[in-house]
CSV table of C-alpha atoms in Angstrom, one decimal:
chain,number,residue,atom,x,y,z
A,1,MET,CA,0.0,0.0,0.0
A,2,GLN,CA,1.3,3.4,-0.9
A,3,THR,CA,2.5,5.7,1.8
A,4,PHE,CA,2.6,9.5,1.6
A,5,GLU,CA,4.7,12.3,3.0
A,6,ARG,CA,3.0,13.7,6.1
A,7,ALA,CA,3.4,17.2,7.3
A,8,VAL,CA,2.7,18.3,10.8
A,9,LEU,CA,1.6,21.9,11.2
A,10,GLY,CA,0.8,23.1,14.7
A,11,GLY,CA,-0.2,19.5,15.6
A,12,LEU,CA,-2.3,19.1,12.5
A,13,GLN,CA,-1.5,16.1,10.3
A,14,LEU,CA,-1.8,16.5,6.5
A,15,ASP,CA,-0.8,14.1,3.8
A,16,ARG,CA,0.7,15.1,0.4
A,17,ALA,CA,-1.5,13.3,-2.2
A,18,ASP,CA,-3.3,14.4,-5.3
A,19,LEU,CA,-6.8,13.3,-6.2
A,20,ASP,CA,-5.8,10.3,-8.2
A,21,GLU,CA,-3.4,9.1,-5.5
A,22,SER,CA,-6.1,9.7,-2.8
A,23,SER,CA,-8.8,7.8,-4.6
A,24,ARG,CA,-6.4,4.9,-5.3
A,25,HIS,CA,-5.4,4.9,-1.6
A,26,VAL,CA,-9.1,4.7,-0.5
A,27,ILE,CA,-9.6,1.7,-2.8
A,28,ASP,CA,-6.4,0.1,-1.3
A,29,LEU,CA,-7.7,0.7,2.2
A,30,ALA,CA,-11.0,-0.9,1.3
A,31,ARG,CA,-9.3,-4.0,0.0
A,32,ALA,CA,-7.3,-4.2,3.2
A,33,ASP,CA,-8.6,-3.5,6.7
A,34,GLY,CA,-10.5,-0.2,6.1
A,35,GLY,CA,-9.9,2.9,8.0
A,36,ILE,CA,-10.9,6.5,8.5
A,37,VAL,CA,-10.1,9.3,6.0
A,38,VAL,CA,-10.5,13.0,6.9
A,39,THR,CA,-10.6,15.7,4.2
A,40,SER,CA,-9.2,18.5,6.3
A,41,ASN,CA,-10.7,21.9,5.7
A,42,VAL,CA,-10.2,25.1,7.7
A,43,SER,CA,-13.2,24.4,10.0
A,44,ILE,CA,-12.1,20.9,10.8
A,45,SER,CA,-8.5,22.0,11.4
A,46,ARG,CA,-9.7,24.8,13.7
A,47,HIS,CA,-11.8,22.4,15.7
A,48,LEU,CA,-9.0,20.0,16.1
A,49,ARG,CA,-6.6,22.6,17.4
A,50,THR,CA,-9.0,24.5,19.7
A,51,VAL,CA,-11.3,21.7,20.9
A,52,GLY,CA,-9.7,18.4,19.9
A,53,LEU,CA,-11.1,15.0,19.0
A,54,PRO,CA,-8.5,12.5,20.2
A,55,GLU,CA,-10.3,9.4,19.1
A,56,LEU,CA,-10.5,10.7,15.5
A,57,GLU,CA,-6.8,11.8,15.6
A,58,ASP,CA,-5.8,8.4,16.9
A,59,GLN,CA,-7.8,6.3,14.4
A,60,THR,CA,-7.5,8.3,11.2
A,61,SER,CA,-5.1,6.8,8.7
A,62,PHE,CA,-5.2,9.4,5.9
A,63,TRP,CA,-5.6,13.2,6.0
A,64,THR,CA,-6.2,15.0,2.7
A,65,VAL,CA,-5.9,18.7,2.3
A,66,ASP,CA,-9.4,20.2,1.6
A,67,GLY,CA,-9.1,24.0,1.6
A,68,VAL,CA,-6.8,26.3,-0.3
A,69,PRO,CA,-6.0,28.4,2.8
A,70,LEU,CA,-4.4,25.2,4.3
A,71,THR,CA,-2.2,24.8,1.3
A,72,TRP,CA,-1.1,28.5,1.8
A,73,LEU,CA,-0.2,27.8,5.4
A,74,LEU,CA,1.8,24.7,4.4
A,75,ARG,CA,3.8,26.8,2.0
A,76,ILE,CA,4.4,29.5,4.6
A,77,ALA,CA,5.7,26.8,6.8
A,78,GLY,CA,8.2,25.7,4.2
A,79,LYS,CA,6.4,22.4,3.5
A,80,GLY,CA,6.1,23.0,-0.3
A,81,ARG,CA,3.1,22.4,-2.5
A,82,PHE,CA,0.2,20.2,-1.2
A,83,PRO,CA,-2.6,19.3,-3.7
A,84,ARG,CA,-6.1,20.1,-2.7
A,85,VAL,CA,-8.4,17.1,-2.4
A,86,THR,CA,-12.0,17.9,-1.4
A,87,GLY,CA,-14.6,15.4,-0.1
A,88,THR,CA,-16.7,16.4,-3.1
A,89,ASP,CA,-14.0,15.5,-5.6
A,90,LEU,CA,-13.0,12.4,-3.7
A,91,MET,CA,-16.5,11.0,-3.8
A,92,ASN,CA,-16.7,11.3,-7.5
A,93,ALA,CA,-13.2,10.0,-8.1
A,94,VAL,CA,-13.7,6.9,-5.9
A,95,ILE,CA,-17.1,6.0,-7.4
A,96,ALA,CA,-15.9,6.5,-11.0
A,97,HIS,CA,-12.5,4.8,-10.5
A,98,PRO,CA,-12.2,1.8,-12.9
A,99,ASP,CA,-10.7,-0.3,-10.0
A,100,ALA,CA,-13.7,0.3,-7.8
A,101,THR,CA,-16.5,-1.2,-9.8
A,102,ASP,CA,-16.4,-4.4,-7.7
A,103,LEU,CA,-16.6,-2.4,-4.4
A,104,ARG,CA,-19.8,-1.3,-2.8
A,105,VAL,CA,-19.9,2.4,-2.1
A,106,GLY,CA,-22.3,3.7,0.5
A,107,ILE,CA,-23.5,7.3,1.0
A,108,VAL,CA,-25.6,8.2,4.1
A,109,GLY,CA,-26.8,11.6,5.3
A,110,ALA,CA,-28.0,14.7,3.4
A,111,HIS,CA,-29.3,13.9,-0.1
A,112,ALA,CA,-27.8,10.4,0.0
A,113,ALA,CA,-30.8,8.7,-1.6
A,114,GLU,CA,-30.7,11.4,-4.4
A,115,ALA,CA,-27.0,10.7,-4.8
A,116,GLU,CA,-27.7,7.0,-5.3
A,117,ALA,CA,-30.1,7.8,-8.1
A,118,PHE,CA,-27.7,10.3,-9.6
A,119,TYR,CA,-24.7,7.9,-9.8
A,120,ARG,CA,-26.8,4.9,-10.9
A,121,ALA,CA,-28.2,7.0,-13.8
A,122,ARG,CA,-24.6,7.4,-14.8
A,123,GLY,CA,-23.9,3.7,-14.8
A,124,HIS,CA,-22.5,3.3,-11.3
A,125,ALA,CA,-24.6,0.5,-10.0
A,126,HIS,CA,-22.3,-0.2,-7.0
A,127,VAL,CA,-23.5,3.0,-5.3
A,128,HIS,CA,-26.1,2.8,-2.4
A,129,GLY,CA,-27.5,5.7,-0.5
A,130,ALA,CA,-29.9,6.4,2.4
A,131,ALA,CA,-31.0,9.3,4.4
A,132,LEU,CA,-30.5,9.4,8.2
A,133,PRO,CA,-33.0,10.7,10.8
A,134,PHE,CA,-32.5,14.2,12.0
A,135,ALA,CA,-31.0,13.8,15.4
A,136,GLU,CA,-28.4,15.2,17.8
A,137,PRO,CA,-24.8,13.9,17.6
A,138,GLY,CA,-24.5,10.6,19.5
A,139,SER,CA,-28.2,9.9,19.2
A,140,PRO,CA,-29.0,6.1,19.3
A,141,ALA,CA,-31.6,6.6,16.6
A,142,LEU,CA,-28.9,8.1,14.3
A,143,ILE,CA,-26.3,5.4,15.1
A,144,ASP,CA,-28.8,2.6,14.8
A,145,ALA,CA,-30.1,3.8,11.4
A,146,ALA,CA,-26.5,4.1,10.0
A,147,SER,CA,-25.6,0.7,11.4
A,148,ALA,CA,-28.7,-0.9,9.9
A,149,PHE,CA,-27.6,0.6,6.5
A,150,ILE,CA,-24.2,-1.0,6.9
A,151,GLU,CA,-25.6,-4.4,7.8
A,152,ARG,CA,-28.0,-4.2,4.8
A,153,VAL,CA,-25.6,-2.9,2.2
A,154,ARG,CA,-22.2,-4.1,3.5
A,155,PRO,CA,-20.3,-1.2,1.9
A,156,ASP,CA,-16.6,-1.3,1.4
A,157,VAL,CA,-16.5,2.6,1.4
A,158,LEU,CA,-18.9,4.7,3.3
A,159,PHE,CA,-19.3,8.5,2.8
A,160,VAL,CA,-21.0,10.1,5.7
A,161,CYS,CA,-22.6,13.5,4.8
A,162,LEU,CA,-23.6,15.3,8.0
A,163,GLY,CA,-21.0,18.0,8.5
A,164,PHE,CA,-18.1,18.1,11.0
A,165,PRO,CA,-17.9,17.1,13.8
A,166,LYS,CA,-21.3,15.3,13.8
A,167,GLN,CA,-20.3,13.0,10.9
A,168,GLU,CA,-16.9,12.1,12.5
A,169,ARG,CA,-18.5,11.3,15.8
A,170,LEU,CA,-20.9,9.0,14.0
A,171,ILE,CA,-18.0,7.4,12.1
A,172,LEU,CA,-16.3,6.7,15.4
A,173,GLU,CA,-19.4,5.0,16.8
A,174,LEU,CA,-19.9,3.0,13.6
A,175,ARG,CA,-16.3,1.9,13.5
A,176,THR,CA,-16.8,0.5,17.0
A,177,ARG,CA,-19.7,-1.6,15.8
A,178,HIS,CA,-18.2,-2.4,12.4
A,179,PRO,CA,-14.4,-2.2,12.9
A,180,GLU,CA,-13.0,-4.0,9.9
A,181,GLY,CA,-13.1,-3.7,6.1
A,182,ILE,CA,-14.9,-0.3,5.7
A,183,VAL,CA,-13.3,3.0,4.8
A,184,TYR,CA,-15.2,5.8,6.5
A,185,ILE,CA,-15.0,9.2,4.9
A,186,GLY,CA,-16.7,12.3,6.3
A,187,ALA,CA,-17.9,14.1,3.2
A,188,GLY,CA,-20.0,17.1,4.4
A,189,ALA,CA,-22.1,18.5,1.6
A,190,ALA,CA,-20.5,16.4,-1.1
A,191,ALA,CA,-23.7,14.6,-2.0
A,192,GLN,CA,-25.6,17.9,-2.2
A,193,MET,CA,-22.9,19.5,-4.4
A,194,ASN,CA,-22.5,16.5,-6.7
A,195,THR,CA,-26.2,16.2,-7.3
A,196,GLY,CA,-26.5,19.9,-8.0
A,197,HIS,CA,-28.5,20.9,-4.9
A,198,PHE,CA,-25.6,23.2,-4.0
A,199,PRO,CA,-23.8,24.1,-7.2
A,200,ARG,CA,-20.0,24.3,-6.9
A,201,ALA,CA,-18.2,27.5,-7.4
A,202,PRO,CA,-16.7,28.2,-10.8
A,203,HIS,CA,-13.3,26.6,-11.4
A,204,LEU,CA,-11.4,29.9,-11.3
A,205,MET,CA,-12.9,30.8,-7.9
A,206,ARG,CA,-11.8,27.4,-6.6
A,207,ARG,CA,-8.3,27.9,-7.9
A,208,LEU,CA,-8.0,31.3,-6.3
A,209,GLY,CA,-9.2,30.0,-2.9
A,210,LEU,CA,-12.5,31.9,-3.1
A,211,GLU,CA,-14.9,28.9,-3.0
A,212,TRP,CA,-15.8,30.0,0.5
A,213,VAL,CA,-17.3,33.3,-0.9
A,214,TRP,CA,-19.5,31.3,-3.2
A,215,ARG,CA,-20.6,28.9,-0.4
A,216,MET,CA,-21.2,31.8,1.9
A,217,GLY,CA,-23.6,33.3,-0.6
A,218,GLN,CA,-25.5,30.0,-0.9
A,219,ASP,CA,-26.0,29.6,2.9
A,220,PRO,CA,-25.3,33.0,4.5
A,221,SER,CA,-27.3,32.4,7.7
A,222,ARG,CA,-25.0,29.4,8.6
A,223,LEU,CA,-21.7,30.2,6.9
A,224,VAL,CA,-21.1,34.0,7.4
A,225,LYS,CA,-20.5,33.4,11.1
A,226,ARG,CA,-18.3,30.4,10.6
A,227,TYR,CA,-16.1,31.8,7.8
A,228,LEU,CA,-15.7,35.4,8.9
A,229,LEU,CA,-15.9,35.3,12.7
A,230,GLN,CA,-14.4,31.9,13.3
A,231,ASP,CA,-12.3,30.5,10.4
A,232,LEU,CA,-10.7,33.8,9.3
A,233,PRO,CA,-9.3,34.9,12.7
A,234,TRP,CA,-8.0,31.3,13.3
A,235,LEU,CA,-6.2,31.4,9.9
A,236,VAL,CA,-4.6,34.7,10.8
A,237,GLY,CA,-3.5,33.3,14.1
A,238,MET,CA,-2.0,30.3,12.4
A,239,ILE,CA,0.4,32.4,10.3
A,240,PRO,CA,2.9,32.9,13.2
A,241,VAL,CA,2.7,29.1,13.8
A,242,ALA,CA,3.6,28.4,10.2
A,243,LEU,CA,6.4,30.9,10.3
A,244,ILE,CA,7.9,29.3,13.5
A,245,GLU,CA,7.7,26.0,11.7
A,246,ARG,CA,9.6,27.4,8.8
A,247,VAL,CA,12.3,28.7,11.0
A,248,ARG,CA,12.6,25.4,12.8
A,249,SER,CA,12.9,23.5,9.5
A,250,ARG,CA,15.6,25.8,8.2
A,251,ARG,CA,17.6,25.4,11.4
A,252,GLY,CA,17.4,21.6,10.9
A,253,LYS,CA,15.6,21.0,14.2
A,254,PRO,CA,13.4,18.0,14.2
A,255,VAL,CA,9.8,18.6,14.8
A,256,THR,CA,8.3,16.1,17.2
A,257,GLN,CA,5.2,14.3,16.2
A,258,PRO,CA,2.6,15.6,18.7
A,259,ARG,CA,0.1,13.6,20.7
A,260,PRO,CA,-3.5,14.1,19.7
A,261,LEU,CA,-4.4,17.7,20.3
A,262,GLY,CA,-7.4,16.8,22.6
A,263,ALA,CA,-5.5,14.3,24.7
A,264,ALA,CA,-5.1,15.4,28.3
A,265,SER,CA,-1.8,13.7,28.8
A,266,GLY,CA,-0.3,15.7,25.9
A,267,ALA,CA,-0.6,19.0,27.6
A,268,ALA,CA,1.7,18.1,30.4
A,269,GLU,CA,4.4,16.9,28.1
A,270,ARG,CA,4.3,19.7,25.5
A,271,SER,CA,7.1,22.3,25.6
A,272,ALA,CA,6.5,25.9,26.4
A,273,THR,CA,7.0,26.8,22.7
A,274,GLU,CA,4.5,24.2,21.6
A,275,ARG,CA,2.0,25.6,24.1
A,276,ALA,CA,2.5,29.0,22.8
A,277,ASP,CA,1.9,27.7,19.3
A,278,ARG,CA,-1.3,26.0,20.3
A,279,ALA,CA,-2.7,29.3,21.6
A,280,ALA,CA,-3.0,30.6,18.0
């Protein structure tokens, strides 16, 4: 199985892989023991640094970079170019991959049933989708419904479209019940975008890192606060962290792989400098 260069930026783990490599890796994981894949965008990264989700950080085997601002931070940190791989693109690439036609791909959550019809109309009969009940994170009804889908469909790859961190908490619960042979991927609004419910930004806006402006215009009541009042200040605060990382790399000082950001035991062992970095 292919391995990828992993960068650590302020405790965040990010793998250098393009879309083709990422889809191939998901298929390889599905043929092995499964795993968890996180498409790391700004909101996910902010949550992991400020709140933490230790179980997710411990169990995730593959972290793609979803979000142009993260690629900018990695360049500032001297890590070089990291391709962007979104959950939306990864869903399409895995489903359409010629080596995945014998794999069963499941989609649960927002517009999942519509996604099944969408992909099957395009000749992808190995796709199965189902809605989930509207419920709070950790709700037994939500977990039971998703688990029943797994028992019925037996997917090799499961895209969970509920938004972070609700979808990741559900993934962790499902992996406890169904621990082997499934690749779990938190895909947010991927099914909605791929079916046209939320049209994607024009290609130029995506290349310039302005997809968030497009998304904010589609769902202002939810996204204006997240993007402008939460994500943007966090990104600005991460620039000094990236610059410190760049200086460390130039001096040839090894950067220690940190413990999961939410782990209580990690705080006591972290150096004064690392604690200062974390405050960003």
